[in-house]
PDB file of C-alpha atoms in Angstrom:
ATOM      1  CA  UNK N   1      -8.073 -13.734   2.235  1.00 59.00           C
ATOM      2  CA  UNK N   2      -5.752 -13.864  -0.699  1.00 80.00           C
ATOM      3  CA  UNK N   3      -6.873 -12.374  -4.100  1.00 85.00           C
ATOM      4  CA  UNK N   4      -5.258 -10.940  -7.376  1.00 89.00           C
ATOM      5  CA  UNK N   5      -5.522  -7.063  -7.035  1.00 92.00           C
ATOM      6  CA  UNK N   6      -5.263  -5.059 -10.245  1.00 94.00           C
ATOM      7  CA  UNK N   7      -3.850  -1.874  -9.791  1.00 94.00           C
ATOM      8  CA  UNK N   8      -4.870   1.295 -12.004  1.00 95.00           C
ATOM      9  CA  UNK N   9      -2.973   4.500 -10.783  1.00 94.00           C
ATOM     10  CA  UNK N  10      -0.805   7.125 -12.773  1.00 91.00           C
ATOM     11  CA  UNK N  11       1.276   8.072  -9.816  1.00 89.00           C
ATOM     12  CA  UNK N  12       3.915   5.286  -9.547  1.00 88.00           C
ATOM     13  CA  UNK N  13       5.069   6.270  -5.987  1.00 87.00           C
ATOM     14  CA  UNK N  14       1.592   5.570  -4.831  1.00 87.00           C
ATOM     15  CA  UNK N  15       1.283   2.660  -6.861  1.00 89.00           C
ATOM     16  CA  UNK N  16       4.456   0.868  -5.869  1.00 88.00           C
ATOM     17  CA  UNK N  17       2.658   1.866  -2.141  1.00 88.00           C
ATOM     18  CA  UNK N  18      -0.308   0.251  -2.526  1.00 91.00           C
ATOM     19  CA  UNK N  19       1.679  -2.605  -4.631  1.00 89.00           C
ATOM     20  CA  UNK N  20       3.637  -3.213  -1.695  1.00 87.00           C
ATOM     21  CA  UNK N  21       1.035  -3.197   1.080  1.00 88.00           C
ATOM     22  CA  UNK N  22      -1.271  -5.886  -0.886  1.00 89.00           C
ATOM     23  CA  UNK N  23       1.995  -8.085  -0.694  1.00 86.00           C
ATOM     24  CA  UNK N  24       2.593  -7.413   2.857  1.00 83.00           C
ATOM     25  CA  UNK N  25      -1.401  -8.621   2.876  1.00 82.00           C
ATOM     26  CA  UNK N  26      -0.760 -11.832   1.256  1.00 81.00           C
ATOM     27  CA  UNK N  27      -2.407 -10.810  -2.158  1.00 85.00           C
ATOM     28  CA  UNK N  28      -1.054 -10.759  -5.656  1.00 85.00           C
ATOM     29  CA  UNK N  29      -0.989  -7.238  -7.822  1.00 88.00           C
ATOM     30  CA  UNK N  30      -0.686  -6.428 -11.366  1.00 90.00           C
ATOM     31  CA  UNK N  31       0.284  -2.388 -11.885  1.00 91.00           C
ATOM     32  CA  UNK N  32      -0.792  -0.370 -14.583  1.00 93.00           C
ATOM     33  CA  UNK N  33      -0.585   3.245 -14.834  1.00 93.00           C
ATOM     34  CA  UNK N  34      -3.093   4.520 -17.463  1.00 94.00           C
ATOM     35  CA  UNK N  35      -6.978   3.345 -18.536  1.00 93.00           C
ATOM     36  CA  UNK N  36      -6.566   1.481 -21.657  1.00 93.00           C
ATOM     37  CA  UNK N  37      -3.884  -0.568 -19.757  1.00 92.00           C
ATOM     38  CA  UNK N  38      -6.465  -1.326 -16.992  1.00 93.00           C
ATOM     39  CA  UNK N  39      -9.410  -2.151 -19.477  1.00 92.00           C
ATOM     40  CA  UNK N  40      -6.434  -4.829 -21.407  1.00 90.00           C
ATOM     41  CA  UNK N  41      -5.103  -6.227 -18.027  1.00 89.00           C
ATOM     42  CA  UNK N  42      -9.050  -6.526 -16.637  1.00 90.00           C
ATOM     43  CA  UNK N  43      -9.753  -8.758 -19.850  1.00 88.00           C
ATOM     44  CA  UNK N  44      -6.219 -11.007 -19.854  1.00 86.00           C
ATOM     45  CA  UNK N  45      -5.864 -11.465 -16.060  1.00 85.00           C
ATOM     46  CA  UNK N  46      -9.654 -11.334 -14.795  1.00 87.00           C
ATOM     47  CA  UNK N  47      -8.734  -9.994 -11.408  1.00 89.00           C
ATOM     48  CA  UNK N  48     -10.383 -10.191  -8.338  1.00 90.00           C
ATOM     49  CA  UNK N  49     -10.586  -6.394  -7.793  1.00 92.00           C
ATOM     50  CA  UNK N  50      -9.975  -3.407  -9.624  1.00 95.00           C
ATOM     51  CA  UNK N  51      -8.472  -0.376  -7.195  1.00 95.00           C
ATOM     52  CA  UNK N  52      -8.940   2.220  -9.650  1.00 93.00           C
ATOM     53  CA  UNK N  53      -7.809   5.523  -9.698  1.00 92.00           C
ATOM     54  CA  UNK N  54      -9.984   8.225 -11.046  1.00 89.00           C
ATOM     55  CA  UNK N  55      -7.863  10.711 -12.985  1.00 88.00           C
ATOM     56  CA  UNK N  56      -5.873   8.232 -15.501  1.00 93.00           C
ATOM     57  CA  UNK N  57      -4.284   9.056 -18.725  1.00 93.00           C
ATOM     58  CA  UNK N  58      -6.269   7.683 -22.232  1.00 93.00           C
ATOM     59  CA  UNK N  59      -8.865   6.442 -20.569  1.00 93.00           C
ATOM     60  CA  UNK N  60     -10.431   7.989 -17.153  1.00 91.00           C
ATOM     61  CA  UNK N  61     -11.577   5.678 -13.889  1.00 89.00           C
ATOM     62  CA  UNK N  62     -15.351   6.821 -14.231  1.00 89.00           C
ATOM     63  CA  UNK N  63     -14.673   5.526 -18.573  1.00 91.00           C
ATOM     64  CA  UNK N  64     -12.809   2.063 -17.431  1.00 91.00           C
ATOM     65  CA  UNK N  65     -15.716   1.468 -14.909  1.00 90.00           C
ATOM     66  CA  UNK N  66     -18.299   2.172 -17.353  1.00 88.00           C
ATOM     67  CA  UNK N  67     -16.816  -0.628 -19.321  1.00 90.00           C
ATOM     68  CA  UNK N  68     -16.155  -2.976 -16.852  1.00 89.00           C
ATOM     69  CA  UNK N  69     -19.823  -2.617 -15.800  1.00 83.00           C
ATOM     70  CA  UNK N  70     -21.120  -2.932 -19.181  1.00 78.00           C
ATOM     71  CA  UNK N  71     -23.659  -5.759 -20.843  1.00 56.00           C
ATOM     72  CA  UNK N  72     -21.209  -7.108 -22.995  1.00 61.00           C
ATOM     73  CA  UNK N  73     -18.541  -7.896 -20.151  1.00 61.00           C
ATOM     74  CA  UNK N  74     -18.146 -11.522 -18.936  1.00 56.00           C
ATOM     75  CA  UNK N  75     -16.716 -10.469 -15.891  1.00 58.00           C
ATOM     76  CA  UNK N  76     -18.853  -7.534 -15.315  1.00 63.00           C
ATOM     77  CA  UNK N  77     -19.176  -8.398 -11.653  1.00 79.00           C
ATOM     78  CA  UNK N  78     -15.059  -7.616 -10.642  1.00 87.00           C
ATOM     79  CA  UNK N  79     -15.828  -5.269  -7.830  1.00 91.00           C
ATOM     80  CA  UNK N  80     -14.066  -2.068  -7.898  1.00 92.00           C
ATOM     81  CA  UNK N  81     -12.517   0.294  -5.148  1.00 93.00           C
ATOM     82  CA  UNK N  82     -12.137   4.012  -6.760  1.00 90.00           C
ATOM     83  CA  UNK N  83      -8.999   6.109  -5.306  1.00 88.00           C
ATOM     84  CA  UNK N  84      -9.383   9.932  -5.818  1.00 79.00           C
ATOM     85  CA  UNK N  85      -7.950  13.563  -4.667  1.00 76.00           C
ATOM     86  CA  UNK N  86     -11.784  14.596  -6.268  1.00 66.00           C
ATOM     87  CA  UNK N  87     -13.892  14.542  -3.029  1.00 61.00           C
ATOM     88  CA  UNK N  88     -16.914  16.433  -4.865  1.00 62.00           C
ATOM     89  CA  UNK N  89     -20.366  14.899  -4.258  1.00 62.00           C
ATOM     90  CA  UNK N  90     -21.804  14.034  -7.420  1.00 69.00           C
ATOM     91  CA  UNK N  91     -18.411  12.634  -8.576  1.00 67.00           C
ATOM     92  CA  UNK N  92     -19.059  10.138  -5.726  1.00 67.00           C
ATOM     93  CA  UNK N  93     -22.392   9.719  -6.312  1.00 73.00           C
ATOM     94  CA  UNK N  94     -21.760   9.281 -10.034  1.00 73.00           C
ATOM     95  CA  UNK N  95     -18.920   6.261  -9.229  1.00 69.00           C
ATOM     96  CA  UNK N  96     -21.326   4.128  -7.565  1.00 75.00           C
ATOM     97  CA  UNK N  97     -23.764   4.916  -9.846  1.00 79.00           C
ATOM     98  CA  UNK N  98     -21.516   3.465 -12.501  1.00 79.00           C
ATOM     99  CA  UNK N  99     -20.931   0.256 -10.257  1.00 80.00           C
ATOM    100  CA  UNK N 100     -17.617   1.387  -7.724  1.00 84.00           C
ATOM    101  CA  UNK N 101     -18.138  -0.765  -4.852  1.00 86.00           C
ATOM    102  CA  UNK N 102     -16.546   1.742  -2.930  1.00 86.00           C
ATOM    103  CA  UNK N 103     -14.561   4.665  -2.740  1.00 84.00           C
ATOM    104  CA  UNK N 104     -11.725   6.568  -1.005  1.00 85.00           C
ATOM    105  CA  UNK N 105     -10.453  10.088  -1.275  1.00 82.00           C
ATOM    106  CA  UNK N 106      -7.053  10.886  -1.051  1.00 80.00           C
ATOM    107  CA  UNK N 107      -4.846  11.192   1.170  1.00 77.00           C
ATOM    108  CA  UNK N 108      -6.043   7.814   2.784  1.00 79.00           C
ATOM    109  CA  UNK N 109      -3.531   6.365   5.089  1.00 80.00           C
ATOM    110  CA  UNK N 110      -2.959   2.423   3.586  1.00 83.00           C
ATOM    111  CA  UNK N 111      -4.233   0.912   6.575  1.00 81.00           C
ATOM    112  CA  UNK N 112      -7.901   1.676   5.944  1.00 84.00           C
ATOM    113  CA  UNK N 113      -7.242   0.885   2.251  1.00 89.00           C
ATOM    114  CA  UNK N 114      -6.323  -2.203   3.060  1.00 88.00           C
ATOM    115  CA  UNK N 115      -9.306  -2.745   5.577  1.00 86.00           C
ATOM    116  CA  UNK N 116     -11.257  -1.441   2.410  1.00 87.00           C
ATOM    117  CA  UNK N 117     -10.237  -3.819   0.416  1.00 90.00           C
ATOM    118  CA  UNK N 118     -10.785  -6.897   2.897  1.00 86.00           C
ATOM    119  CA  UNK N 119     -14.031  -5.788   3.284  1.00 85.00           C
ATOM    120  CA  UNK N 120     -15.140  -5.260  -0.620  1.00 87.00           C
ATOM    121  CA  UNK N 121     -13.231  -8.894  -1.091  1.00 87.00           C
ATOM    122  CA  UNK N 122     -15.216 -10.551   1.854  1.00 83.00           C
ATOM    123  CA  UNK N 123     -18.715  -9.014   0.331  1.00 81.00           C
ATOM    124  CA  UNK N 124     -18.140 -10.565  -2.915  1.00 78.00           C
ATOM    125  CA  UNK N 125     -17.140 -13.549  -2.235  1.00 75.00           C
ATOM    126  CA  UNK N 126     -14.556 -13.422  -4.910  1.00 65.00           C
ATOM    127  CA  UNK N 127     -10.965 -13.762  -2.771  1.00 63.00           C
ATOM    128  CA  UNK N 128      -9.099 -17.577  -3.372  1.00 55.00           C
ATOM    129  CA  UNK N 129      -7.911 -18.356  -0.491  1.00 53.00           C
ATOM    130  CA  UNK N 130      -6.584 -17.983   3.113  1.00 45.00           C
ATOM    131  CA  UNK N 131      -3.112 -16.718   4.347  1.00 47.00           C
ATOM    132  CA  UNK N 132      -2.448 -18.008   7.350  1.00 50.00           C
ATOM    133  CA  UNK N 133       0.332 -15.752   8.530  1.00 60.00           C
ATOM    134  CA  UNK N 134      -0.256 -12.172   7.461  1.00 69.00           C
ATOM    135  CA  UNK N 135       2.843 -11.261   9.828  1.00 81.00           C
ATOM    136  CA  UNK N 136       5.867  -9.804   7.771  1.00 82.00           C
ATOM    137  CA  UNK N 137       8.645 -11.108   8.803  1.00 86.00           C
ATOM    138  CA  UNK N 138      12.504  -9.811   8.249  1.00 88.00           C
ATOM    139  CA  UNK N 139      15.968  -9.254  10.325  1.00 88.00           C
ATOM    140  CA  UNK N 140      14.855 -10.297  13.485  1.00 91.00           C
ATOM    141  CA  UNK N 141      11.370  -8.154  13.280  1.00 92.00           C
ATOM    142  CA  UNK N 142       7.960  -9.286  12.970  1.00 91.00           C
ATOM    143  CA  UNK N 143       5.572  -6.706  11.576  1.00 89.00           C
ATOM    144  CA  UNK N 144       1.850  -7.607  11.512  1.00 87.00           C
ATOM    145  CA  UNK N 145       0.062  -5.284   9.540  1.00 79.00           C
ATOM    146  CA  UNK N 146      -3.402  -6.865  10.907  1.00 74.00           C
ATOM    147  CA  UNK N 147      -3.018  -6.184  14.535  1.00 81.00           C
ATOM    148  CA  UNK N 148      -0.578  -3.064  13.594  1.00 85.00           C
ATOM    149  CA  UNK N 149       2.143  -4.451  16.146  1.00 90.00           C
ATOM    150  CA  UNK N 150       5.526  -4.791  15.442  1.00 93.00           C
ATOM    151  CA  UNK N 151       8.148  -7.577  17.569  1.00 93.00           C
ATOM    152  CA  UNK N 152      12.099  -7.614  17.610  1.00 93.00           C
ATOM    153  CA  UNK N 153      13.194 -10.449  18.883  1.00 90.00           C
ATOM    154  CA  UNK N 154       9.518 -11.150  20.105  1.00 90.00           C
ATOM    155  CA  UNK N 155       9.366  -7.867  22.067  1.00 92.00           C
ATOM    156  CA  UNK N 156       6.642  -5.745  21.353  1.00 94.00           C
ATOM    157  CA  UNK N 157       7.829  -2.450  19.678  1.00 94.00           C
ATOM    158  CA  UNK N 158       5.581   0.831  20.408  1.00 94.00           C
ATOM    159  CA  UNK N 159       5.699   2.377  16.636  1.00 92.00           C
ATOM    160  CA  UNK N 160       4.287   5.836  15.462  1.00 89.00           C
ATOM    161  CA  UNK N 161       1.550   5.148  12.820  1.00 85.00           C
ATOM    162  CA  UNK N 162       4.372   6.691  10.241  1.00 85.00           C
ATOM    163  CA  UNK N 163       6.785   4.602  11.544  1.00 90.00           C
ATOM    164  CA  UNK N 164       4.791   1.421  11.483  1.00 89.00           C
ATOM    165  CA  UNK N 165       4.333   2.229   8.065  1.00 84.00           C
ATOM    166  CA  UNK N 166       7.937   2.345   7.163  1.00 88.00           C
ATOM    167  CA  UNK N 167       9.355  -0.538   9.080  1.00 89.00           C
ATOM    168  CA  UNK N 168       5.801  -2.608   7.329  1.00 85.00           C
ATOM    169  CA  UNK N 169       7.252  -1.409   3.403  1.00 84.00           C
ATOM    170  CA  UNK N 170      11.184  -2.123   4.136  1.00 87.00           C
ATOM    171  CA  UNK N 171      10.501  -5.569   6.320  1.00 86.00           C
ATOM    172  CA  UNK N 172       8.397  -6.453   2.844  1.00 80.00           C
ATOM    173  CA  UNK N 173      11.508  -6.400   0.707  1.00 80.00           C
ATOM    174  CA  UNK N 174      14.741  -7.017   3.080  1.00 85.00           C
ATOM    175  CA  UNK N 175      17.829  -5.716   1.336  1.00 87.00           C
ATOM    176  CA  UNK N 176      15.830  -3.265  -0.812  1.00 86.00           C
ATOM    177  CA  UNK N 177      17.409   0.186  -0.990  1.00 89.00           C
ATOM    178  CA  UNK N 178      14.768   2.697  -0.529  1.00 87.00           C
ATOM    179  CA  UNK N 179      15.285   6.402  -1.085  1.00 88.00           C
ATOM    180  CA  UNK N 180      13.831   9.162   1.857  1.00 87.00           C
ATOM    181  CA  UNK N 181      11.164  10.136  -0.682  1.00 83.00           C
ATOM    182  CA  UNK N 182      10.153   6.567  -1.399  1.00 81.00           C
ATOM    183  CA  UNK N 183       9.759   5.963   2.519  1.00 84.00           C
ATOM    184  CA  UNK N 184       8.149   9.132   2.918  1.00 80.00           C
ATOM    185  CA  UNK N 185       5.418   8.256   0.393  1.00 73.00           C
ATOM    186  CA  UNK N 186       4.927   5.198   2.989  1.00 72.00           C
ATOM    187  CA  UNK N 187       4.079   7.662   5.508  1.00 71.00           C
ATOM    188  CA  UNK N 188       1.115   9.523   3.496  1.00 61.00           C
ATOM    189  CA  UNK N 189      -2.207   9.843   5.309  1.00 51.00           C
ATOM    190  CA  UNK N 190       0.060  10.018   8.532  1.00 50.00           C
ATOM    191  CA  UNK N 191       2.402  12.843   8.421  1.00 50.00           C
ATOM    192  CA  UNK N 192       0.956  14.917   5.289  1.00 49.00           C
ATOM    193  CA  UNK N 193       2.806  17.841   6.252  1.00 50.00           C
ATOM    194  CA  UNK N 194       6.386  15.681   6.452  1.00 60.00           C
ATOM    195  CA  UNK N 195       9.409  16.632   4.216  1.00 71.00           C
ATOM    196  CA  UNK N 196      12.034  13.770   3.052  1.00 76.00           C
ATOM    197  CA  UNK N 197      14.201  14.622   5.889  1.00 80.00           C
ATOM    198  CA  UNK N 198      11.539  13.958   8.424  1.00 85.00           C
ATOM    199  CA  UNK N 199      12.520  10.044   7.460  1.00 89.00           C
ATOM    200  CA  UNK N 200      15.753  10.602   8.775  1.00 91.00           C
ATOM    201  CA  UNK N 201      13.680  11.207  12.172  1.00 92.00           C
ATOM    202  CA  UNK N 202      11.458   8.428  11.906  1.00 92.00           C
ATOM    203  CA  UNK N 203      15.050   6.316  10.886  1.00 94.00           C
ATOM    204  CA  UNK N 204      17.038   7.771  14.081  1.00 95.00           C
ATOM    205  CA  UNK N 205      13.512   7.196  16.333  1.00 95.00           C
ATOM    206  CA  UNK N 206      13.229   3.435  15.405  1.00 96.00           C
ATOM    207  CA  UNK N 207      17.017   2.495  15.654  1.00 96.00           C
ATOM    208  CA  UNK N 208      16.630   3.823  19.222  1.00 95.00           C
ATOM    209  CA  UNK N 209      13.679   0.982  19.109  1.00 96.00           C
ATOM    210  CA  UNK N 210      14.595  -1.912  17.338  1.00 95.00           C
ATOM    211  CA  UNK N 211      19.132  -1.550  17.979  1.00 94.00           C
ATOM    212  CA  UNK N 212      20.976  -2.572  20.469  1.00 92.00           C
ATOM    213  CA  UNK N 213      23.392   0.282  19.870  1.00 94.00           C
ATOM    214  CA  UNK N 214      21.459   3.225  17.479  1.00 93.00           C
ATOM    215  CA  UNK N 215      24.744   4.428  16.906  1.00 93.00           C
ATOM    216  CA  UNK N 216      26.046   1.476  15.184  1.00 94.00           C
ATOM    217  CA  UNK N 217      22.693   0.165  13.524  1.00 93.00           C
ATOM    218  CA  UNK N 218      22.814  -3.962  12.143  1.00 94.00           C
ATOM    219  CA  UNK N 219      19.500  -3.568  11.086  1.00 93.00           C
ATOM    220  CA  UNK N 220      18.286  -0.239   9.654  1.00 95.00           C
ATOM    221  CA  UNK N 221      21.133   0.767   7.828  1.00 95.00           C
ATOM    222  CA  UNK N 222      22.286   3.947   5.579  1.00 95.00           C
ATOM    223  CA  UNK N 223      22.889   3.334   2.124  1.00 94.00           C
ATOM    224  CA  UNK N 224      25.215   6.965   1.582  1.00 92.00           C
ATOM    225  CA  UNK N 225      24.111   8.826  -1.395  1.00 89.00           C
ATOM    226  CA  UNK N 226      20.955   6.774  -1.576  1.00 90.00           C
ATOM    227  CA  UNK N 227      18.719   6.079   1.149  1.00 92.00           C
ATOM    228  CA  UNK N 228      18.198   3.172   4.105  1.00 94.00           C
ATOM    229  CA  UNK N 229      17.756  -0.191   3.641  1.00 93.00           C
ATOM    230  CA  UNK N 230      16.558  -3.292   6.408  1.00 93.00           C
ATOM    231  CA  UNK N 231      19.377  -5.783   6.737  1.00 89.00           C
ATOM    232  CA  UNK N 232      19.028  -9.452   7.866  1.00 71.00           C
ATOM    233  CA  UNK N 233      21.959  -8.974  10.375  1.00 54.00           C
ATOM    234  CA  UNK N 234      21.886  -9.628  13.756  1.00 49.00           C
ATOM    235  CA  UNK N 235      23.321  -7.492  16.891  1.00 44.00           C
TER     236      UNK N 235
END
């Protein structure tokens, strides 16, 4: 399935996540990072789903929902995924009553929010399309984020869940310089106890994996002063 995602979360680390792993998914997203923002894009861009986070700026998830579900709305029927740390009953109760099609508590690992969303997208009908090749595919790696299996060279690679995770956000954009705490944001839901420096671990563990020499890396390579970055080179 491929469908325009609108994105509606204040924490940009998380959003850029989520941004990311819809790509990875074949989808298209549009980011926005408070409620009045997600009301305006919902109107210009009709979307075909709304992930919504609950505690926005201006204009809360539980207010934007209530709009999007009212009367007056042509597109009324956008279904709507809720994302929040608030795990109290009758705040759940109260987001379906307002019309969420579903919801998820944080942390959630991005896995099951992308199975979320494939399911929510399949039971309305509303996704465009079909990607025929979900696999991600970058410097000699082939990261399927469907079957969670990762290939060098058409080897299968045995990957921690954290490290999957990594290799599925840097293989997404080659070249990209990501920073330890970006990567480490990749690993939420996994390792929710990690510090930055556990990427260097996850780093050093999948060089062993995916280099012919770990000591002198062509693929995952250190950026000094910055972070890592996945290189199209070749051993």
């Amino acid at each position: 399935m491929c469908a325009h995602v609108l994105v509606a979360e204040d924490d940009e680390m998380q959003a850029e996540l989520i941004r990311r792993s819809l790509l990875a998914e074949g989808h298209t997203a549009t980011v926005v990072h408070d409620g009045a923002a997600a009301l305006d894009a919902a109107r210009r861009l009709r979307p075909d789903l709304v992930v919504l986070d609950l505690m926005l700026p201006l204009v809360d998830g539980f207010g934007v929902c209530r709009v999007l579900r009212g009367a007056d709305q042509p597109d009324g029927d956008i279904p709507v995924l809720m994302l929040t740390a608030r795990s109290d009953e009758d705040d759940v109760l109260l987001g379906l009553e307002l019309g969420a099609d579903d919801y998820m508590t944080k942390p959630y690992s991005p896995r099951e929010l992308m199975a979320r969303i494939r399911t929510v997208l399949r039971r309305s009908g509303r996704a465009v399309g079909v990607r025929e090749d979900p696999v991600v595919r970058a410097a000699g790696l082939a990261v399927d984020p469907e079957r969670h299996e990762v290939r060098c060279e058409g080897a299968l690679v045995e990957c921690t869940p954290a490290e999957f995770q990594i290799l599925l956000a840097m293989a997404a954009e080659p070249e990209r310089v990501f920073t330890r705490r970006q990567l480490l944001q990749c690993t939420r839901g996994f390792d929710r106890s990690s510090t930055e420096r556990a990427v260097d671990v996850h780093i050093m563990n999948l060089r062993r994996k995916i280099e012919a020499d770990p000591r002198r890396p062509v693929r995952l390579l250190t950026v000094f002063g910055v972070g890592y970055k996945l290189s199209g080179g070749r051993p």
